[in-house]
XYZ file of C-alpha atoms in Angstrom:
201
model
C 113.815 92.441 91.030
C 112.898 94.328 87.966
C 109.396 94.539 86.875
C 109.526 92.854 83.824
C 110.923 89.775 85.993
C 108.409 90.361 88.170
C 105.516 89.713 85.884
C 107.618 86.948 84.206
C 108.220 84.981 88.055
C 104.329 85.890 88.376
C 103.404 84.173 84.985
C 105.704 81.401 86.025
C 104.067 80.518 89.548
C 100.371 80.640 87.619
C 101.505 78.579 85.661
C 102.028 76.135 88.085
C 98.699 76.479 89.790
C 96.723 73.727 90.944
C 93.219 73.927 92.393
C 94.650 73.419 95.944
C 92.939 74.698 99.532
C 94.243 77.976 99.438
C 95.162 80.038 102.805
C 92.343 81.165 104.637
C 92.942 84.387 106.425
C 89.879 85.190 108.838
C 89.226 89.247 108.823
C 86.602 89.259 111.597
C 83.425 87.337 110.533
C 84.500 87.460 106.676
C 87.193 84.385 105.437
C 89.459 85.958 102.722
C 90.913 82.700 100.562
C 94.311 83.493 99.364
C 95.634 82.137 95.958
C 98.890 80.361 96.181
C 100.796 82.830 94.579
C 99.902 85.463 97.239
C 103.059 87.300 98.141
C 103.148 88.301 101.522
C 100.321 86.906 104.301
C 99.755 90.161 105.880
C 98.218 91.738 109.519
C 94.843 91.595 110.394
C 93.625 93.984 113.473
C 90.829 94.074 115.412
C 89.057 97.069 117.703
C 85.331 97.147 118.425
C 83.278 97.597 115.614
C 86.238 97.229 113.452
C 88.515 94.608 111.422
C 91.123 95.120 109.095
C 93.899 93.162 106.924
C 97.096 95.059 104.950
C 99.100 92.627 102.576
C 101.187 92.916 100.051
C 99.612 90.485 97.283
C 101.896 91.246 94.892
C 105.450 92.398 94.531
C 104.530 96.402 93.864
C 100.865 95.666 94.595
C 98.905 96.486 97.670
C 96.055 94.926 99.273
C 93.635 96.326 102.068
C 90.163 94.932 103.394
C 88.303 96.646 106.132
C 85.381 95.433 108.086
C 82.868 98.253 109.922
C 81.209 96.199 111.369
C 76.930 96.949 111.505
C 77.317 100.121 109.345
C 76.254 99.141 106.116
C 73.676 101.459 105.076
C 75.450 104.266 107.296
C 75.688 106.498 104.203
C 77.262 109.167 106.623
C 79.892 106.216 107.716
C 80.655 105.658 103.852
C 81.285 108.989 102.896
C 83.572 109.448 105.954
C 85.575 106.714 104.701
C 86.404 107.548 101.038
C 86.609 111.360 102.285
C 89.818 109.784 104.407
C 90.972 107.531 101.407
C 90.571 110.503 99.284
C 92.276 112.818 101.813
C 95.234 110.351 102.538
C 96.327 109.257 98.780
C 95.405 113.115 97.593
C 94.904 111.629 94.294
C 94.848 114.222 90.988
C 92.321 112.483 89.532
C 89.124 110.771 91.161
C 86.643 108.757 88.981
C 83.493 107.113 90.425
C 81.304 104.651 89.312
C 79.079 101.983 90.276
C 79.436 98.347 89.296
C 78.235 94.534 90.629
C 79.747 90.974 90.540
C 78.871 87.996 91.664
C 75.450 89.462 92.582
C 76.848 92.478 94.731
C 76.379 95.807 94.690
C 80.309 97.808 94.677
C 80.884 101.685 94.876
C 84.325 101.576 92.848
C 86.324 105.088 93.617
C 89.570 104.962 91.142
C 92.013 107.816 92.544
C 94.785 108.137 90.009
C 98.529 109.883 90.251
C 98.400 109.357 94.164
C 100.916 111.923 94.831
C 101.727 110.594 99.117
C 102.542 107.573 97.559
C 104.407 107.405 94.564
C 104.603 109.414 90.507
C 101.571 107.336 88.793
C 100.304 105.184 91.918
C 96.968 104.293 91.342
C 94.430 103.050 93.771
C 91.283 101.732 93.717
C 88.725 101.634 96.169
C 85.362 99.369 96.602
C 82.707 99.780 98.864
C 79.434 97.659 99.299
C 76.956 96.521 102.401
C 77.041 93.025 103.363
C 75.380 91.388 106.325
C 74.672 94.947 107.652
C 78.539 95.405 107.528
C 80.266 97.742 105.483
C 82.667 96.452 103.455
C 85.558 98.216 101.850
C 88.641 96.612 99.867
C 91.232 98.600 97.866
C 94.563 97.805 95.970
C 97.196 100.299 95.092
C 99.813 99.971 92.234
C 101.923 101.899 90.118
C 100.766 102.443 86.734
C 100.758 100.847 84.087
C 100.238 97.417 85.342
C 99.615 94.763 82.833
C 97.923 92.076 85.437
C 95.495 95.164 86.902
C 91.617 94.023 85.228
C 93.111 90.261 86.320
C 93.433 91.708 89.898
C 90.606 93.278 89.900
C 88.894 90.361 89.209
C 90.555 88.231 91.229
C 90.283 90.863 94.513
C 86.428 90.915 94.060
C 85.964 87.475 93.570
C 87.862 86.612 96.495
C 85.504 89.568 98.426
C 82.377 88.388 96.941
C 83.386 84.768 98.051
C 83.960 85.774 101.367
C 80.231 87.600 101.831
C 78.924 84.024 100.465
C 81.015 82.174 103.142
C 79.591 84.742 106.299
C 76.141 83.843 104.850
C 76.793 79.772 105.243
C 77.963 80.697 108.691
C 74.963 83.058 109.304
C 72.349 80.798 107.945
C 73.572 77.583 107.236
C 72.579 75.740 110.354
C 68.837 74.884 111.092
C 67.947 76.855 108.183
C 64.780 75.847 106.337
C 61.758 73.508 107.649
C 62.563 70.468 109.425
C 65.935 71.550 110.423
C 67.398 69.437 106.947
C 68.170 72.928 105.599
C 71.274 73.769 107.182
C 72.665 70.471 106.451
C 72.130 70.483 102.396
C 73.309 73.922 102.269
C 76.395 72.645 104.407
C 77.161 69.309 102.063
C 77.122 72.399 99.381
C 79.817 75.131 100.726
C 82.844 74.524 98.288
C 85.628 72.724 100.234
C 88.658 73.833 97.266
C 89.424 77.111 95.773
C 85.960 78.415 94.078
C 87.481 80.832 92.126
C 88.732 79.995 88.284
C 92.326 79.779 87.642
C 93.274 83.703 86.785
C 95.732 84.256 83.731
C 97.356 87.738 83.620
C 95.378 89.677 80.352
């Protein structure tokens, strides 16, 4: 498939989008909710301390989360892990910066013209604490991608949704006086998709 049919089958199938329970895929302690048009389900694997999930969300567009588990202010542990992104994709260019959504903090590491991967691969890298885990989600594409701020927005949201949904399980029962707490905040979790239906930009 070309790329230009690509983006057009993409436009198609979000077209076609309904607010539907999407696919839950569970990545440790944190529930990732898959949109429809997801293209490939993907691995998740587990060691101690550790959880992570490699998909292909996309065709030509890569999707990691990783879970370390209890090392969220580890600024040591952090380092060591974009030093290995860093080391791996051997990027020509590596821009930093420091954004939020949703109400979290992200460490956003853009490494451009990945040269182990492919002439103008891209990939992005995001970092923040959550729970006392540290969190990191990246996606890799070849550049220029028209759909990449949509992606970016849709990634985060569906991280960002996921840290919500570990709270709810973390807090949500017997929380607040009286023990009625848990239960209000439980008739509240979202039972459909929470995130807005994305259009490619």
């Amino acid at each position: 498939m070309t790329c230009s049919a690509a983006v057009v089958s993409v436009e198609l199938r979000l077209e076609r989008m309904t607010m539907v329970e999407p696919k839950i895929v569970h990545v440790g302690p944190y529930p990732l909710r898959l949109p429809e048009f997801w293209y490939e389900e993907g691995d998740v694997r587990e060691k101690p301390g550790f959880f992570g999930y490699n998909a292909v969300a996309l065709v030509g567009v890569s999707f990691d989360f990783y879970v370390i588990v209890g090392r969220g202010r580890d600024e040591e542990e952090r380092r060591r892990h974009v030093d290995g992104f860093v080391k791996g994709k051997a990027p020509l260019r590596h821009l930093r910066e420091s954004t939020s959504w949703q109400g979290v903090a992200f460490e956003q590491h853009r490494l451009e013209e990945c040269t182990k991967l492919a002439p103008g691969a891209v990939y992005e890298l995001f970092l923040c604490e959550a729970h006392g885990d540290l969190l990191l989600f990246g996606f890799g594409f070849v550049a220029p991608l028209e759909q990449e701020e949509s992606l970016r927005m849709l990634f985060t949201t569906m991280v960002s949704g996921a840290i919500v949904e570990r709270g709810y399980s973390l807090h949500g029962e017997g929380a607040g006086s009286g023990g009625d707490g848990g239960a209000s905040r439980a008739a509240a979790k979202p039972k459909r998709s929470w995130w807005p239906l994305f259009r490619w930009r």
